PDB file of C-alpha atoms in Angstrom:
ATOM      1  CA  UNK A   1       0.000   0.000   0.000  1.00  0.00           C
ATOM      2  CA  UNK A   2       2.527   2.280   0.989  1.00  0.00           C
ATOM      3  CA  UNK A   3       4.882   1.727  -2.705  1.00  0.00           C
ATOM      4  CA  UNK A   4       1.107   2.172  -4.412  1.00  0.00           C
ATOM      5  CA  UNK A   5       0.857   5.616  -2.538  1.00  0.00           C
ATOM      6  CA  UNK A   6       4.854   6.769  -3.026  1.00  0.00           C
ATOM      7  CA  UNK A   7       4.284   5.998  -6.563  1.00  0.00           C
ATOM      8  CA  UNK A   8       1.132   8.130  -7.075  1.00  0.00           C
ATOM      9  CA  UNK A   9       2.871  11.373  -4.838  1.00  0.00           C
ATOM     10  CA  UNK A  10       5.937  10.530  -7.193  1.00  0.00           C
ATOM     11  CA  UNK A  11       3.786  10.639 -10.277  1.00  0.00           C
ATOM     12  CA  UNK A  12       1.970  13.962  -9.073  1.00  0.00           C
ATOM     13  CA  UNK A  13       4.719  16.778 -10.054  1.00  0.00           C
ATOM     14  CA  UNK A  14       4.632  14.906 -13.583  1.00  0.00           C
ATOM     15  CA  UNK A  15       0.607  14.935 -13.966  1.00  0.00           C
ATOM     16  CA  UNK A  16       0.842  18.798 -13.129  1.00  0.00           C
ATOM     17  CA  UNK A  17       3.467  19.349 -15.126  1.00  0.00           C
ATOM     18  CA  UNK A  18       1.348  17.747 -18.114  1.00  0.00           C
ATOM     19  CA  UNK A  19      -1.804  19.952 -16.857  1.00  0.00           C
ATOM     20  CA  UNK A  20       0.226  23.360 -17.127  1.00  0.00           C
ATOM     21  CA  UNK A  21       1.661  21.992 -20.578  1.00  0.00           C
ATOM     22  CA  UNK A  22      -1.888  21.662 -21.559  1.00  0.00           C
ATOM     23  CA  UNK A  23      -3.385  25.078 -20.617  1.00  0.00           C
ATOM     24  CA  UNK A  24      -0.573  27.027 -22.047  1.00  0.00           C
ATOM     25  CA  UNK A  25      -0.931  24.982 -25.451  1.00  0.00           C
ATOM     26  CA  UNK A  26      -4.685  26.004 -25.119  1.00  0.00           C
ATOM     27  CA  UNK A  27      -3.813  29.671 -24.577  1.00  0.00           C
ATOM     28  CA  UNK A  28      -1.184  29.913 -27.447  1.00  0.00           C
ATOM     29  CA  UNK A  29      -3.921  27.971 -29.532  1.00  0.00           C
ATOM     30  CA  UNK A  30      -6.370  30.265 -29.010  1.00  0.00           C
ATOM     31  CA  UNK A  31      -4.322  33.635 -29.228  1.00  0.00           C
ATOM     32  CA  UNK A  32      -3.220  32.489 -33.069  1.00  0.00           C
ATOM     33  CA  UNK A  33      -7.148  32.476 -33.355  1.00  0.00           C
ATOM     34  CA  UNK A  34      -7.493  36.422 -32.406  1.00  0.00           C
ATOM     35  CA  UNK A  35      -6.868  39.118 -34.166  1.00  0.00           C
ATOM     36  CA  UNK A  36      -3.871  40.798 -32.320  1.00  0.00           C
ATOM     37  CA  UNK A  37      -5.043  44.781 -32.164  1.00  0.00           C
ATOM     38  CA  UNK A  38      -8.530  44.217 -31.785  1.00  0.00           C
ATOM     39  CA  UNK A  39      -8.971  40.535 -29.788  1.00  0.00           C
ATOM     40  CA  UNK A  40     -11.176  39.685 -32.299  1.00  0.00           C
ATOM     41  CA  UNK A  41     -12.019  36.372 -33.980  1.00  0.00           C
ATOM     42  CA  UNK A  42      -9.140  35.875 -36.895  1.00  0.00           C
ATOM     43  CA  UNK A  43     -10.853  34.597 -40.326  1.00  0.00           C
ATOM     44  CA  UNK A  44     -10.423  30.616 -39.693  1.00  0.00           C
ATOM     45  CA  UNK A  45     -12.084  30.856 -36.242  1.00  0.00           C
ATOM     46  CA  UNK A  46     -14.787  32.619 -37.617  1.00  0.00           C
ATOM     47  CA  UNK A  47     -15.857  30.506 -40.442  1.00  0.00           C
ATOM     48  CA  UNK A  48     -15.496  27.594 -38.207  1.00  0.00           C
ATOM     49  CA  UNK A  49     -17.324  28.544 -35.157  1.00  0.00           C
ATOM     50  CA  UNK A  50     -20.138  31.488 -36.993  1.00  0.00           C
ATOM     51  CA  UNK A  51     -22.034  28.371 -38.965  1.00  0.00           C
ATOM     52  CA  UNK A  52     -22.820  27.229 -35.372  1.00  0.00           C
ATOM     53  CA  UNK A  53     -24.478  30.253 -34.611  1.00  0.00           C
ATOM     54  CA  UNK A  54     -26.796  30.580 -38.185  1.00  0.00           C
ATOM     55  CA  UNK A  55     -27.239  26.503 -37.559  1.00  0.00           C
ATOM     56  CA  UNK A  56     -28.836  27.517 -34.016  1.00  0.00           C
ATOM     57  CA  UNK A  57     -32.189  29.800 -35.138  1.00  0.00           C
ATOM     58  CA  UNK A  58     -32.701  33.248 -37.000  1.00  0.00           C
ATOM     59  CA  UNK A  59     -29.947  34.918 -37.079  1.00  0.00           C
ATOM     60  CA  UNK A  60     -28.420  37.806 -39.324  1.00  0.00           C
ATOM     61  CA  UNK A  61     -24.693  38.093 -41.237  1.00  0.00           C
ATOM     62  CA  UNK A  62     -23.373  41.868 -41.095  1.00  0.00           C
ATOM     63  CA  UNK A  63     -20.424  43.053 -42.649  1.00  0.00           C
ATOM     64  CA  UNK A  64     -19.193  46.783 -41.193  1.00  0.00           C
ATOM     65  CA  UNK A  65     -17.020  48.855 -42.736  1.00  0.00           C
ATOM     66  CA  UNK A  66     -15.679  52.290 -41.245  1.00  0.00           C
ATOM     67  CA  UNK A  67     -15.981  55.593 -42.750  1.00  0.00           C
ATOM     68  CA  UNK A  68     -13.633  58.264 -42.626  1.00  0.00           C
ATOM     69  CA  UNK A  69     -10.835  56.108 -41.377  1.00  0.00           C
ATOM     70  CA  UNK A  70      -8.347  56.581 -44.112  1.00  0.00           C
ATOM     71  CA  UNK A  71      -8.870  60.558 -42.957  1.00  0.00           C
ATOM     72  CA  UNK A  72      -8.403  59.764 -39.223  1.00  0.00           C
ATOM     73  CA  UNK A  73      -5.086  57.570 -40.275  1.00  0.00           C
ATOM     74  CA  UNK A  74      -3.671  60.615 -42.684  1.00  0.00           C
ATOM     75  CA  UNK A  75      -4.454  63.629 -40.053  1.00  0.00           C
ATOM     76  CA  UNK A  76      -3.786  61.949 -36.430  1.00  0.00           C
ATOM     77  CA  UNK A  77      -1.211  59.430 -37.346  1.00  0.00           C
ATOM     78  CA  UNK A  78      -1.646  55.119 -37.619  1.00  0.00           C
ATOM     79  CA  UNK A  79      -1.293  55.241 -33.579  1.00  0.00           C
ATOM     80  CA  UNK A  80      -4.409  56.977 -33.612  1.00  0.00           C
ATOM     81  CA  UNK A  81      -5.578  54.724 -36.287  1.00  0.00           C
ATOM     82  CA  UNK A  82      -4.989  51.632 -34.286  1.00  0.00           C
ATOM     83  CA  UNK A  83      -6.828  53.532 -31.373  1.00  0.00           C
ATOM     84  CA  UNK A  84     -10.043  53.801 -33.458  1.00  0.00           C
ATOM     85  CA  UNK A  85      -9.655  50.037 -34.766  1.00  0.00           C
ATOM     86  CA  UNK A  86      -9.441  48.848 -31.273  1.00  0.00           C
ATOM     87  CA  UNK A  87     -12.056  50.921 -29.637  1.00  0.00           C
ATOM     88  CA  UNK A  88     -14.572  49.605 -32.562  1.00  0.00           C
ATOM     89  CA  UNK A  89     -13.387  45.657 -31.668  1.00  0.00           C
ATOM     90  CA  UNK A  90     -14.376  46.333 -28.177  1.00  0.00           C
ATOM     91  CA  UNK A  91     -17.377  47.986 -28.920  1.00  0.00           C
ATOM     92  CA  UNK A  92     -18.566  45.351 -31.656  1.00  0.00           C
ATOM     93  CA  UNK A  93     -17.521  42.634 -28.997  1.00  0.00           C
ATOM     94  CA  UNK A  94     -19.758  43.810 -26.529  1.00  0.00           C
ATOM     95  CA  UNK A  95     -22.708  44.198 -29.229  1.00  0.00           C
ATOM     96  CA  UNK A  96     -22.449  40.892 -30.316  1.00  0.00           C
ATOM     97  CA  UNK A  97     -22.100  39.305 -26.642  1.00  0.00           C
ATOM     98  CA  UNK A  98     -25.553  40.673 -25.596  1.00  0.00           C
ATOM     99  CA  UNK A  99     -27.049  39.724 -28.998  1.00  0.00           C
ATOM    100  CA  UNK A 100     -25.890  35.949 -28.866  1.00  0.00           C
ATOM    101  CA  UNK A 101     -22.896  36.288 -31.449  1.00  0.00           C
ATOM    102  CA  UNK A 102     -19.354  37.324 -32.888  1.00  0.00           C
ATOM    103  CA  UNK A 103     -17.328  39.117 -34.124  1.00  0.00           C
ATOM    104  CA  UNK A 104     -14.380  39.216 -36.664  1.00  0.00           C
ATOM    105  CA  UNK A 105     -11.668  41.508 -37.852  1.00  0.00           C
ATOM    106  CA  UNK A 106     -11.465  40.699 -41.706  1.00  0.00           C
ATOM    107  CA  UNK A 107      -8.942  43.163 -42.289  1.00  0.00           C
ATOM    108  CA  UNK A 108      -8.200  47.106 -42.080  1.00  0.00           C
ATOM    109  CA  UNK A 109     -11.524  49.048 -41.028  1.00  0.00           C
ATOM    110  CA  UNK A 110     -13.708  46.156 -42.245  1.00  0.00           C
ATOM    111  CA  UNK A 111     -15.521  43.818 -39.798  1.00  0.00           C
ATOM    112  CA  UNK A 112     -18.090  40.996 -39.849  1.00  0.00           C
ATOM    113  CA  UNK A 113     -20.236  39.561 -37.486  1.00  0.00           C
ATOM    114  CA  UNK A 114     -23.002  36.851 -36.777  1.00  0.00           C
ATOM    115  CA  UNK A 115     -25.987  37.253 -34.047  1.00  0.00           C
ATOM    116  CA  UNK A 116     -28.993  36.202 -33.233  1.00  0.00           C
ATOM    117  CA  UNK A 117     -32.389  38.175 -34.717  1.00  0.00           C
ATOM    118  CA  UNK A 118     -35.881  36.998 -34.374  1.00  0.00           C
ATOM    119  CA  UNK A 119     -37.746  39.577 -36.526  1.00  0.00           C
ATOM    120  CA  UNK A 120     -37.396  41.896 -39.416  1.00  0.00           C
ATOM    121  CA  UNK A 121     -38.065  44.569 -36.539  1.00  0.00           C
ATOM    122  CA  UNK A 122     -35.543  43.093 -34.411  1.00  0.00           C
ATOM    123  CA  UNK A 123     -33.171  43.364 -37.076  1.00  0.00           C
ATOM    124  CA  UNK A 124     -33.822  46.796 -37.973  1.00  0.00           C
ATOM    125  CA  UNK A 125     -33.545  47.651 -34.037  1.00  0.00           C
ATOM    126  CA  UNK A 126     -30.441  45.379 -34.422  1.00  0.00           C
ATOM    127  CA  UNK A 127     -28.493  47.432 -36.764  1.00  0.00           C
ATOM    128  CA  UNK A 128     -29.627  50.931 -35.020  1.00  0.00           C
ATOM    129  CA  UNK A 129     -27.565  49.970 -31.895  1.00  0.00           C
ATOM    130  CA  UNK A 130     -24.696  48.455 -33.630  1.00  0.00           C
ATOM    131  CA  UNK A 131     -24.385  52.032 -35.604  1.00  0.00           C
ATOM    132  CA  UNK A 132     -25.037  54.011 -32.586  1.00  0.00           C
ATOM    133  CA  UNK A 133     -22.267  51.974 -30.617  1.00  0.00           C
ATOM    134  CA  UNK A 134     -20.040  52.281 -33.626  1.00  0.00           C
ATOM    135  CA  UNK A 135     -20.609  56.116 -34.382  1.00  0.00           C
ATOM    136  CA  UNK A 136     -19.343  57.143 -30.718  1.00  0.00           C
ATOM    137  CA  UNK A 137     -16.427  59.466 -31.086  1.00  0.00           C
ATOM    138  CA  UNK A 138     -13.121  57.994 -29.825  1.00  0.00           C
ATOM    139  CA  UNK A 139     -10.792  59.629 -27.730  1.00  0.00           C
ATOM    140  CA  UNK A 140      -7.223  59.891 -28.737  1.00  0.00           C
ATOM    141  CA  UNK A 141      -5.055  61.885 -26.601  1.00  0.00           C
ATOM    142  CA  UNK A 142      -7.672  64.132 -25.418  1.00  0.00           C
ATOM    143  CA  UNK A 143      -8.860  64.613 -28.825  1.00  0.00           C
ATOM    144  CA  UNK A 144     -12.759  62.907 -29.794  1.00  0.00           C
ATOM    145  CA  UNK A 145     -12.540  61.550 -33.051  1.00  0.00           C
ATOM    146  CA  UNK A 146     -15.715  61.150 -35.612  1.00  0.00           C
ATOM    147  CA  UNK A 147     -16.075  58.008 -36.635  1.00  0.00           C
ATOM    148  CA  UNK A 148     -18.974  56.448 -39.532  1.00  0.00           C
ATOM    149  CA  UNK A 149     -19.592  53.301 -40.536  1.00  0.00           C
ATOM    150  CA  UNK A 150     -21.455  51.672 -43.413  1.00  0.00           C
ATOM    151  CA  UNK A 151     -23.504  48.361 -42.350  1.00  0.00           C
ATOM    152  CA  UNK A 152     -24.925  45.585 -45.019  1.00  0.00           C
ATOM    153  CA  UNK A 153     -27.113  42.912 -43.380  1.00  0.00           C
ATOM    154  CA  UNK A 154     -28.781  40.112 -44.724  1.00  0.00           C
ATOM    155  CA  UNK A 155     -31.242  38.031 -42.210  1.00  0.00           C
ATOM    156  CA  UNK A 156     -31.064  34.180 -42.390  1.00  0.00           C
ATOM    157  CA  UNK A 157     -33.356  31.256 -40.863  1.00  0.00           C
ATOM    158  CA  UNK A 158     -32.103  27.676 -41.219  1.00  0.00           C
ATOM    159  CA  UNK A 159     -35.282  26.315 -41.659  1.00  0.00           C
ATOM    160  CA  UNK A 160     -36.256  27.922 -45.065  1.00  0.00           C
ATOM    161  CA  UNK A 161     -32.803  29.094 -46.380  1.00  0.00           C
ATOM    162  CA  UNK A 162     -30.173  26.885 -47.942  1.00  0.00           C
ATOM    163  CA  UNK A 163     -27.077  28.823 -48.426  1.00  0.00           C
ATOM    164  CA  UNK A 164     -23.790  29.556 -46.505  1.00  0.00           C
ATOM    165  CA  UNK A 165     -21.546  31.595 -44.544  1.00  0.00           C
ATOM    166  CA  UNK A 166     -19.738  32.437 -47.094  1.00  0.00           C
ATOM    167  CA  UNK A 167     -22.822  33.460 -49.840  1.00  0.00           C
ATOM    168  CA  UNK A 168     -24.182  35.420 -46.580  1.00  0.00           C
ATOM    169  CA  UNK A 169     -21.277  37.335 -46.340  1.00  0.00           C
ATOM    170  CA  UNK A 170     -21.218  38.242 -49.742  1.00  0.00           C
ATOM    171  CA  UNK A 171     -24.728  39.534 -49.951  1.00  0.00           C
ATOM    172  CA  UNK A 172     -24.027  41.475 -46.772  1.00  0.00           C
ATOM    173  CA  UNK A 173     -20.580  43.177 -48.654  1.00  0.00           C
ATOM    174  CA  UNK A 174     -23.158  43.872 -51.248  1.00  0.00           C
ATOM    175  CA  UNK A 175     -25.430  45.794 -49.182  1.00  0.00           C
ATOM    176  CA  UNK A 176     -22.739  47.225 -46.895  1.00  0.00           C
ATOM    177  CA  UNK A 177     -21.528  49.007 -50.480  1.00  0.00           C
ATOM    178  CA  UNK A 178     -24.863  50.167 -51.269  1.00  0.00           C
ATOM    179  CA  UNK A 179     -25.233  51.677 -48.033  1.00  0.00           C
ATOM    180  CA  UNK A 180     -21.785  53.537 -48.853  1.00  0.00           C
ATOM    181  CA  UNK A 181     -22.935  54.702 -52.340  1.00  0.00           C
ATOM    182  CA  UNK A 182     -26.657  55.485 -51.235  1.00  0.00           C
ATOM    183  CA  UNK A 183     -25.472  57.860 -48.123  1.00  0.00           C
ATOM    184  CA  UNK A 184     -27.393  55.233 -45.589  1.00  0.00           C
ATOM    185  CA  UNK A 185     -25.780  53.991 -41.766  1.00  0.00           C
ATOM    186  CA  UNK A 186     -26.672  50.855 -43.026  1.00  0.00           C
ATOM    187  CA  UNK A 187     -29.293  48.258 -45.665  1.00  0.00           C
ATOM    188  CA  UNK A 188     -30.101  45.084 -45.185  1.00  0.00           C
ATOM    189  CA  UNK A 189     -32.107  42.688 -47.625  1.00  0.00           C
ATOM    190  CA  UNK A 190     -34.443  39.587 -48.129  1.00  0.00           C
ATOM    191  CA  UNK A 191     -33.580  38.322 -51.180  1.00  0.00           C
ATOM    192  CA  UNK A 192     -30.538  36.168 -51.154  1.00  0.00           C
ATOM    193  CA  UNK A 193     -29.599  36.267 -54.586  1.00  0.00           C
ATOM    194  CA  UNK A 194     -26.059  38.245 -55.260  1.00  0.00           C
ATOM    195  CA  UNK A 195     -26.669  41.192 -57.361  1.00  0.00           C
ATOM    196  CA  UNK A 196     -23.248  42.053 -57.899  1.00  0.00           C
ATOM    197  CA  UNK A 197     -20.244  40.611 -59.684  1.00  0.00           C
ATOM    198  CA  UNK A 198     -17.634  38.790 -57.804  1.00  0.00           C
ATOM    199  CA  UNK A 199     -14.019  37.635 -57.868  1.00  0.00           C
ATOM    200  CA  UNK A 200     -12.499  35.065 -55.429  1.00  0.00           C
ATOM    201  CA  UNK A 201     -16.451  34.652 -53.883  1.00  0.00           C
ATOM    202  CA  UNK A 202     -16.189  38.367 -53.075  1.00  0.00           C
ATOM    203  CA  UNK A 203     -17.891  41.870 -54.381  1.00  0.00           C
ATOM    204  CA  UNK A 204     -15.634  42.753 -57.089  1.00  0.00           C
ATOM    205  CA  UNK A 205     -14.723  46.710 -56.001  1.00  0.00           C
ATOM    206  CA  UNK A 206     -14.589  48.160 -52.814  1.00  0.00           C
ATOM    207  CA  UNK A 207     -14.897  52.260 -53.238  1.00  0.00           C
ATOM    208  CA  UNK A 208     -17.934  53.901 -52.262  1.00  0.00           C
ATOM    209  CA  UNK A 209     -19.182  57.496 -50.816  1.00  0.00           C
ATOM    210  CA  UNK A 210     -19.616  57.861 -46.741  1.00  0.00           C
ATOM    211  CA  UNK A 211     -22.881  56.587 -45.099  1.00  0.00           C
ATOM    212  CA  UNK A 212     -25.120  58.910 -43.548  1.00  0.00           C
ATOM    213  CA  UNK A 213     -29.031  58.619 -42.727  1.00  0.00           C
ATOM    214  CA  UNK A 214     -30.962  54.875 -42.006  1.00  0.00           C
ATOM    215  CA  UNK A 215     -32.450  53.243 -45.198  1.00  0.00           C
ATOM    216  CA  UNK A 216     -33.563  49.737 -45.939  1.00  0.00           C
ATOM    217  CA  UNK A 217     -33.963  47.685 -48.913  1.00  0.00           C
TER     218      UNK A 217
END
């Protein structure tokens, strides 16, 4: 009995050993999966952990992309670039928490997210809060900064649509750039048919004016 117990204290520094090997392997794991500024969901995490979310009930894919930006980066300097990019992660983290979702950083001042919706009036509520939250100024050494964003959102339900992430993504780049050409905070649409060319599955052409008032299409 007492060899059966000297082995098992003997084996104990070992087992730990293994345990802390293990949780830092975790950690390292999932800091390659976040974006570094922003603590965001990298592109790989996202398309393998959003379909869960649409999968789960009505949801809605946004894509977000910021207005003005390339101004704020040319005046104040990429420091206070990086200060607006990681303000908007933390604010688009919180958003998506409380509405059941996520978040990721798909490059630059462009975004995309997944959450939970369970009307078209939900969804239009939805994307007034996520604008709101976005629009605050951001304080950079004393200084507020304005900051716009253009929103395209396209609603989804798993029991009468059969398409994917990545087709839900594109329609929501498609309305995201009509928002930017049409002056609007942000469009969404039913109709899940692309209207748009594309190249490598994405909206061929990015340009587009700034957004302004709330329209929907």
């Amino acid at each position: 009995m007492s060899e059966l117990l000297f082995a098992a204290a003997a084996g104990m520094p070992m087992a730990a050993g293994w345990s802390l090997h293990a949780l830092r392997l975790r950690r390292r794991v999932e800091a390659a999966r976040r974006d570094p500024l922003t603590g965001l969901l990298t592109r790989d995490a996202f398309a393998e952990r959003a379909p869960k979310v649409l999968a789960g009930g009505r949801s809605a894919v946004y894509v977000i992309d910021l207005d003005r930006f390339k101004e704020i980066n040319d005046t104040h300097g990429h420091a206070a670039g990086d200060a607006v990019i990681a303000a908007t992660g933390r604010r688009l983290a919180e958003w998506a928490d409380y509405n059941g979702g996520m978040v990721v950083r798909l490059g630059g001042d462009e975004f995309a997210a997944v959450a939970r919706v369970y009307s078209l009036a939900d969804l239009s509520w939805t994307l007034n809060e996520l604008t709101r939250a976005i629009e605050e100024p951001v304080t950079v050494d004393g200084h507020p900064l304005a900051v716009g964003a253009s929103v395209g959102a396209v609603a989804y339900d798993p029991r009468a649509d059969d398409v994917d992430l990545s087709t839900l993504l594109r329609l929501a780049d498609e309305q995201m750039y009509a928002a930017k050409r049409s002056g609007a905070d942000w469009l969404t649409t039913l109709d899940l048919t692309s209207q748009s060319e594309t190249t490598n599955g994405r909206r061929a052409g990015r340009s587009g004016t700034h957004g302004g008032t709330v329209a929907t299409a």
